[in-house]
Structure formats: structure tokens, C-alpha cells
Short mmCIF file of C-alpha atoms and ligand atoms in Angstrom, two decimals:
data_model
loop_
_atom_site.label_atom_id
_atom_site.label_comp_id
_atom_site.label_asym_id
_atom_site.label_seq_id
_atom_site.Cartn_x
_atom_site.Cartn_y
_atom_site.Cartn_z
CA UNK L 17 -13.07 9.04 -23.14
CA UNK L 18 -13.62 8.10 -19.51
CA UNK L 19 -12.92 10.45 -16.59
CA UNK L 20 -9.82 8.41 -15.71
CA UNK L 21 -8.45 8.56 -19.25
CA UNK L 22 -9.12 12.31 -19.25
CA UNK L 23 -6.95 12.58 -16.14
CA UNK L 24 -4.08 10.70 -17.77
CA UNK L 25 -4.60 7.03 -16.98
CA UNK L 26 -3.53 5.31 -20.18
CA UNK L 27 -2.67 1.70 -19.26
CA UNK L 28 -5.54 -0.35 -20.78
CA UNK L 29 -5.16 -3.18 -18.24
CA UNK L 30 -5.46 -0.69 -15.35
CA UNK L 31 -8.60 0.88 -16.85
CA UNK L 32 -10.05 -2.61 -17.42
CA UNK L 33 -9.26 -3.70 -13.84
CA UNK L 34 -11.00 -0.64 -12.35
CA UNK L 35 -14.04 -1.26 -14.57
CA UNK L 36 -14.11 -4.90 -13.45
CA UNK L 37 -14.35 -4.24 -9.69
CA UNK L 38 -17.82 -3.13 -8.48
CA UNK L 39 -16.80 -0.25 -6.21
CA UNK L 40 -20.20 0.11 -4.48
CA UNK L 41 -19.62 -3.30 -2.85
CA UNK L 42 -16.64 -1.79 -0.99
CA UNK L 43 -18.67 1.04 0.57
CA UNK L 44 -20.88 0.03 3.52
CA UNK L 45 -23.13 3.05 3.68
CA UNK L 46 -25.79 2.18 1.09
CA UNK L 47 -26.81 5.86 0.92
CA UNK L 48 -23.46 6.41 -0.83
CA UNK L 49 -23.93 3.63 -3.40
CA UNK L 50 -25.46 5.96 -5.97
CA UNK L 51 -22.19 7.97 -5.78
CA UNK L 52 -19.80 4.99 -5.78
CA UNK L 53 -18.76 5.51 -9.42
CA UNK L 54 -17.93 9.19 -8.99
CA UNK L 55 -14.26 10.08 -8.74
CA UNK L 56 -14.38 10.76 -4.98
CA UNK L 57 -13.09 9.29 -1.72
CA UNK L 58 -15.73 8.07 0.79
CA UNK L 59 -15.70 7.15 4.49
CA UNK L 60 -15.29 3.44 5.30
CA UNK L 61 -15.33 3.56 9.12
CA UNK L 62 -12.56 3.92 11.75
CA UNK L 63 -12.00 7.46 10.39
CA UNK L 64 -10.58 6.02 7.14
CA UNK L 65 -11.53 6.43 3.48
CA UNK L 66 -11.70 4.39 0.28
CA UNK L 67 -9.33 6.21 -2.09
CA UNK L 68 -10.78 7.98 -5.10
CA UNK L 69 -10.69 5.87 -8.30
CA UNK L 70 -8.18 8.22 -9.96
CA UNK L 71 -5.73 7.75 -7.08
CA UNK L 72 -6.15 3.95 -7.19
CA UNK L 73 -5.64 3.99 -10.96
CA UNK L 74 -2.63 6.31 -10.74
CA UNK L 75 -0.87 4.24 -8.09
CA UNK L 76 -1.67 1.01 -9.93
CA UNK L 77 -0.34 2.42 -13.18
CA UNK L 78 2.91 3.52 -11.48
CA UNK L 79 3.32 0.06 -9.99
CA UNK L 80 3.53 -1.59 -13.46
CA UNK L 81 2.52 -5.02 -12.18
CA UNK L 82 2.81 -8.17 -14.22
CA UNK L 83 0.75 -11.33 -13.78
CA UNK L 84 2.13 -13.45 -10.96
CA UNK L 85 3.95 -10.57 -9.23
CA UNK L 86 4.17 -10.83 -5.46
CA UNK L 87 2.76 -7.54 -4.16
CA UNK L 88 2.72 -6.09 -0.64
CA UNK L 89 0.05 -3.46 0.03
CA UNK L 90 0.11 -1.29 3.17
CA UNK L 91 -3.34 -0.03 4.18
CA UNK L 92 -6.01 -2.58 3.20
CA UNK L 93 -8.90 -0.27 4.12
CA UNK L 94 -11.99 -1.30 2.15
CA UNK L 95 -10.04 -3.81 0.04
CA UNK L 96 -10.87 -2.00 -3.20
CA UNK L 97 -7.24 -1.49 -4.23
CA UNK L 98 -6.49 -5.05 -3.12
CA UNK L 99 -9.25 -6.33 -5.43
CA UNK L 100 -7.89 -4.28 -8.35
CA UNK L 101 -4.43 -5.80 -7.84
CA UNK L 102 -5.94 -9.27 -7.59
CA UNK L 103 -7.86 -8.77 -10.87
CA UNK L 104 -4.52 -7.89 -12.49
CA UNK L 105 -3.32 -11.41 -11.66
CA UNK L 106 -0.91 -10.51 -8.85
CA UNK L 107 -0.47 -12.38 -5.58
CA UNK L 108 -1.36 -9.72 -3.01
CA UNK L 109 -0.59 -9.56 0.68
CA UNK L 110 -2.14 -6.56 2.40
CA UNK L 111 -1.64 -5.17 5.91
CA UNK L 112 -4.19 -3.11 7.90
CA UNK L 113 -3.71 -1.59 11.36
CA UNK L 114 -7.41 -1.22 12.28
CA UNK L 115 -8.80 -4.54 13.46
CA UNK L 116 -12.47 -3.85 12.55
CA UNK L 117 -11.46 -2.92 8.98
CA UNK L 118 -9.16 -5.94 8.72
CA UNK L 119 -11.94 -8.32 9.83
CA UNK L 120 -14.64 -6.73 7.70
CA UNK L 121 -12.48 -6.59 4.56
CA UNK L 122 -11.22 -10.15 4.98
CA UNK L 123 -14.83 -11.29 4.99
CA UNK L 124 -15.76 -9.02 2.07
CA UNK L 125 -12.93 -10.17 -0.22
CA UNK L 126 -13.66 -13.82 0.53
CA UNK L 127 -17.37 -13.34 -0.14
CA UNK L 128 -16.69 -11.56 -3.44
CA UNK L 129 -14.14 -14.18 -4.49
CA UNK L 130 -11.01 -12.00 -4.64
CA UNK L 131 -7.86 -13.86 -3.65
CA UNK L 132 -5.53 -12.01 -1.25
CA UNK L 133 -3.69 -12.66 2.01
CA UNK L 134 -4.76 -10.12 4.62
CA UNK L 135 -2.82 -9.35 7.80
CA UNK L 136 -3.69 -7.32 10.88
CA UNK L 137 -0.47 -5.49 11.72
CA UNK L 138 1.75 -2.45 11.38
CA UNK L 139 2.77 -1.65 7.84
CA UNK L 140 5.96 0.12 8.96
CA UNK L 141 7.42 -3.34 9.55
CA UNK L 142 6.21 -4.78 6.22
CA UNK L 143 5.99 -8.58 6.05
CA UNK L 144 9.58 -9.83 6.46
CA UNK L 145 8.60 -13.51 6.54
CA UNK L 146 7.19 -13.27 3.04
CA UNK L 147 9.84 -10.98 1.48
CA UNK L 148 11.14 -10.22 -1.07
CA UNK L 149 8.29 -8.59 -2.98
CA UNK L 150 8.23 -7.63 -6.66
CA UNK L 151 6.12 -4.61 -5.82
CA UNK L 152 5.22 -2.66 -2.66
CA UNK L 153 2.30 -0.21 -2.59
CA UNK L 154 1.56 2.13 0.32
CA UNK L 155 -2.00 3.55 0.32
CA UNK L 156 -1.68 5.87 3.34
CA UNK L 157 0.43 9.03 3.69
CA UNK L 158 3.82 8.00 5.11
CA UNK L 159 5.83 10.46 7.26
CA UNK L 160 9.02 8.93 5.77
CA UNK L 161 9.95 5.93 3.66
CA UNK L 162 9.98 2.95 6.03
CA UNK L 163 13.40 1.26 5.65
CA UNK L 164 11.79 -2.19 6.04
CA UNK L 165 9.77 -1.65 2.86
CA UNK L 166 12.90 -0.83 0.84
CA UNK L 167 14.67 -3.87 2.30
CA UNK L 168 11.76 -6.15 1.42
CA UNK L 169 11.75 -5.06 -2.23
CA UNK L 170 13.60 -7.42 -4.54
CA UNK L 171 16.29 -5.97 -6.86
CA UNK L 172 14.41 -4.74 -9.93
CA UNK L 173 11.31 -4.13 -7.79
CA UNK L 174 9.13 -1.01 -7.51
CA UNK L 175 7.79 0.78 -4.40
CA UNK L 176 5.01 3.36 -4.79
CA UNK L 177 4.48 5.50 -1.70
CA UNK L 178 2.91 8.90 -0.88
CA UNK L 179 5.32 10.71 1.46
CA UNK L 180 4.67 13.77 3.62
CA UNK L 181 3.64 14.68 7.16
CA UNK L 182 0.94 17.28 6.47
CA UNK L 183 -2.36 16.99 4.57
CA UNK L 184 -0.59 16.72 1.24
CA UNK L 185 1.95 14.09 0.20
CA UNK L 186 4.24 13.66 -2.78
CA UNK L 187 3.79 10.46 -4.72
CA UNK L 188 7.15 8.74 -4.99
CA UNK L 189 8.08 5.81 -7.15
CA UNK L 190 11.29 4.11 -6.02
CA UNK L 191 12.89 1.59 -8.33
CA UNK L 192 15.47 -0.74 -6.82
CA UNK L 193 18.20 -1.42 -9.36
CA UNK L 194 19.72 -4.86 -9.80
CA UNK L 195 22.76 -3.46 -7.97
CA UNK L 196 20.49 -2.53 -5.04
CA UNK L 197 20.69 1.21 -5.71
CA UNK L 198 17.46 3.18 -5.39
CA UNK L 199 16.23 5.45 -8.15
CA UNK L 200 13.57 8.03 -7.03
CA UNK L 201 10.83 9.65 -9.11
CA UNK L 202 8.40 12.34 -7.89
CA UNK L 203 4.87 12.08 -9.32
CA UNK L 204 3.22 15.09 -7.68
CA UNK L 205 0.76 15.96 -4.95
CA UNK L 206 -1.88 13.62 -3.49
CA UNK L 207 -3.92 13.49 -0.27
CA UNK L 208 -4.12 10.37 1.86
CA UNK L 209 -5.13 9.51 5.42
CA UNK L 210 -1.93 9.28 7.52
CA UNK L 211 0.17 6.18 7.97
CA UNK L 212 0.28 5.69 11.74
CA UNK L 213 2.34 3.32 13.85
CA UNK L 214 0.92 0.66 16.19
CA UNK L 215 -2.18 -1.46 15.77
CA UNK L 216 -5.69 -0.22 16.69
N1 SAH J 312 -6.29 0.82 -0.11
C1 SAH J 312 -7.41 1.32 0.67
C2 SAH J 312 -7.14 2.71 1.18
C3 SAH J 312 -7.64 2.88 2.57
S1 SAH J 312 -7.09 4.34 3.41
C4 SAH J 312 -8.71 1.22 -0.10
O1 SAH J 312 -8.68 0.97 -1.33
O2 SAH J 312 -9.78 1.34 0.50
C5 SAH J 312 -5.55 3.82 4.10
C6 SAH J 312 -5.59 2.70 5.10
O3 SAH J 312 -4.27 2.57 5.67
C7 SAH J 312 -6.55 2.89 6.29
O4 SAH J 312 -7.45 1.82 6.34
C8 SAH J 312 -5.60 2.92 7.51
O5 SAH J 312 -6.17 2.34 8.67
C9 SAH J 312 -4.41 2.12 7.00
N2 SAH J 312 -3.16 2.35 7.72
C10 SAH J 312 -2.68 3.52 8.25
N3 SAH J 312 -1.48 3.31 8.85
C11 SAH J 312 -1.18 1.98 8.69
C12 SAH J 312 -0.09 1.15 9.09
N4 SAH J 312 0.95 1.62 9.79
N5 SAH J 312 -0.13 -0.16 8.76
C13 SAH J 312 -1.18 -0.68 8.07
N6 SAH J 312 -2.24 0.06 7.68
C14 SAH J 312 -2.25 1.36 7.97
#
């Protein structure tokens, strides 16, 4: 049993997608490459981190994507989560507020052949021009649930978002019913870098 399975990741397609993406290629500091397959977060520049594989797997599993889904990701970072979503056959649009990370990751994903639309912008606003989305995934700790992200979710869609102002957030899954009503689930404590407003 793999470490991820031991921690409760059971969706075979999620486990396969994480195995398929070479994580060391998303970490610049080559001194860290020997550790890239450990279940740890690592620095990626601009004071940000690549999430630990378990967190990526957990969020991806909660998102329950299907091939062809239109997905909005907030917090591109290294592009690792973006690549995992792309391997799962989704059409991903990802927003990053740090310009150096946006530029570097755009180049990286192109070079590695992962298809995704990257945007330099503020995730609090989402991507209204391209809404609605089947799925929305936030990969930074949000102080509250941005109303724009709920609006941009199609009826029947799923939003996965860590919410909390301190060091620790609660992982929420919000399912928008066909009648537009929101159903909340709480999936426990996680730690993310904060979701901050305004571009850098
Ligand atoms: N999914 C990434 C996780 C990176 S950490 C990965 O797999 O590597 C979270 C990222 O969210 C950081 O790069 C941070 O700069 C970004 N971020 C924080 N607030 C944001 C906002 N308001 N809009 C867009 N990106 C944001």
C-alpha cells in the first residue's frame, strides 16, 4: 500500500494521476529533488510552497472530476496540481497572483506538455468571462468563501476550498444543487499559505 493509500486516498484515478506527474520537475531547487517524492511541502519561491502530495490527492479526490470537466483552480503556484488535473482529462484554467510564479509555471507546463490556461490575476474575482465551471478548486487558505467563486459554479458543480484566517484551515466541499442551493461538508484541518488579495 502506498503512503497516500495509507492516509485514505482510495480513488484509483487520483492515485494514478499523482504517479503520472514527475513532481521533481515542479521544484526548482535541485538540492530538493531527492526529496520530491516524500509527502512534504517545499518552497517554490515568492514565499510560496508546492502542496504536499497528500493534500493534492485529498483535494483532487474531493473534487470528483470527470473527463472534459471545466475546472477553475485558484493558486497555480508550481503548476503541480494543475498538471494532475490536466492528466485527469479536465480543461483547467488556473489563476496566480505572483507574476514570477505565473510566468515560470506557464513556461514549465508548456515545456512539459501539460495543457492548461494560466492567468495572472486575483483569484477572489475568479474568471467571470469563462464561467460557469463544473469544478472550482482553491489551493490557498481563504479567509472566507469568495462569493464570485460560488456564482461561477454551475448548478451541480463542486467547490473545494480551505477556509480559515489563521495557520490552520478547514477543508470545505460545497456542492451547488440543481436548484442553486449550497450544501456544505467539512473535511477537517489542513495548512495552506494564505489567499491574499491584489496582484504581486
Ligand atoms: N496548487 C499549487 C499550490 C501553491 S501554494 C501547487 O500545486 O504548487 C498557493 C498559491 O496560491 C501560491 O502560489 C500563491 O501565490 C497563490 N495565491 C494566493 N492568493 C491568491 C489569489 N488571491 N489569487 C491567485 N493566487 C493566489
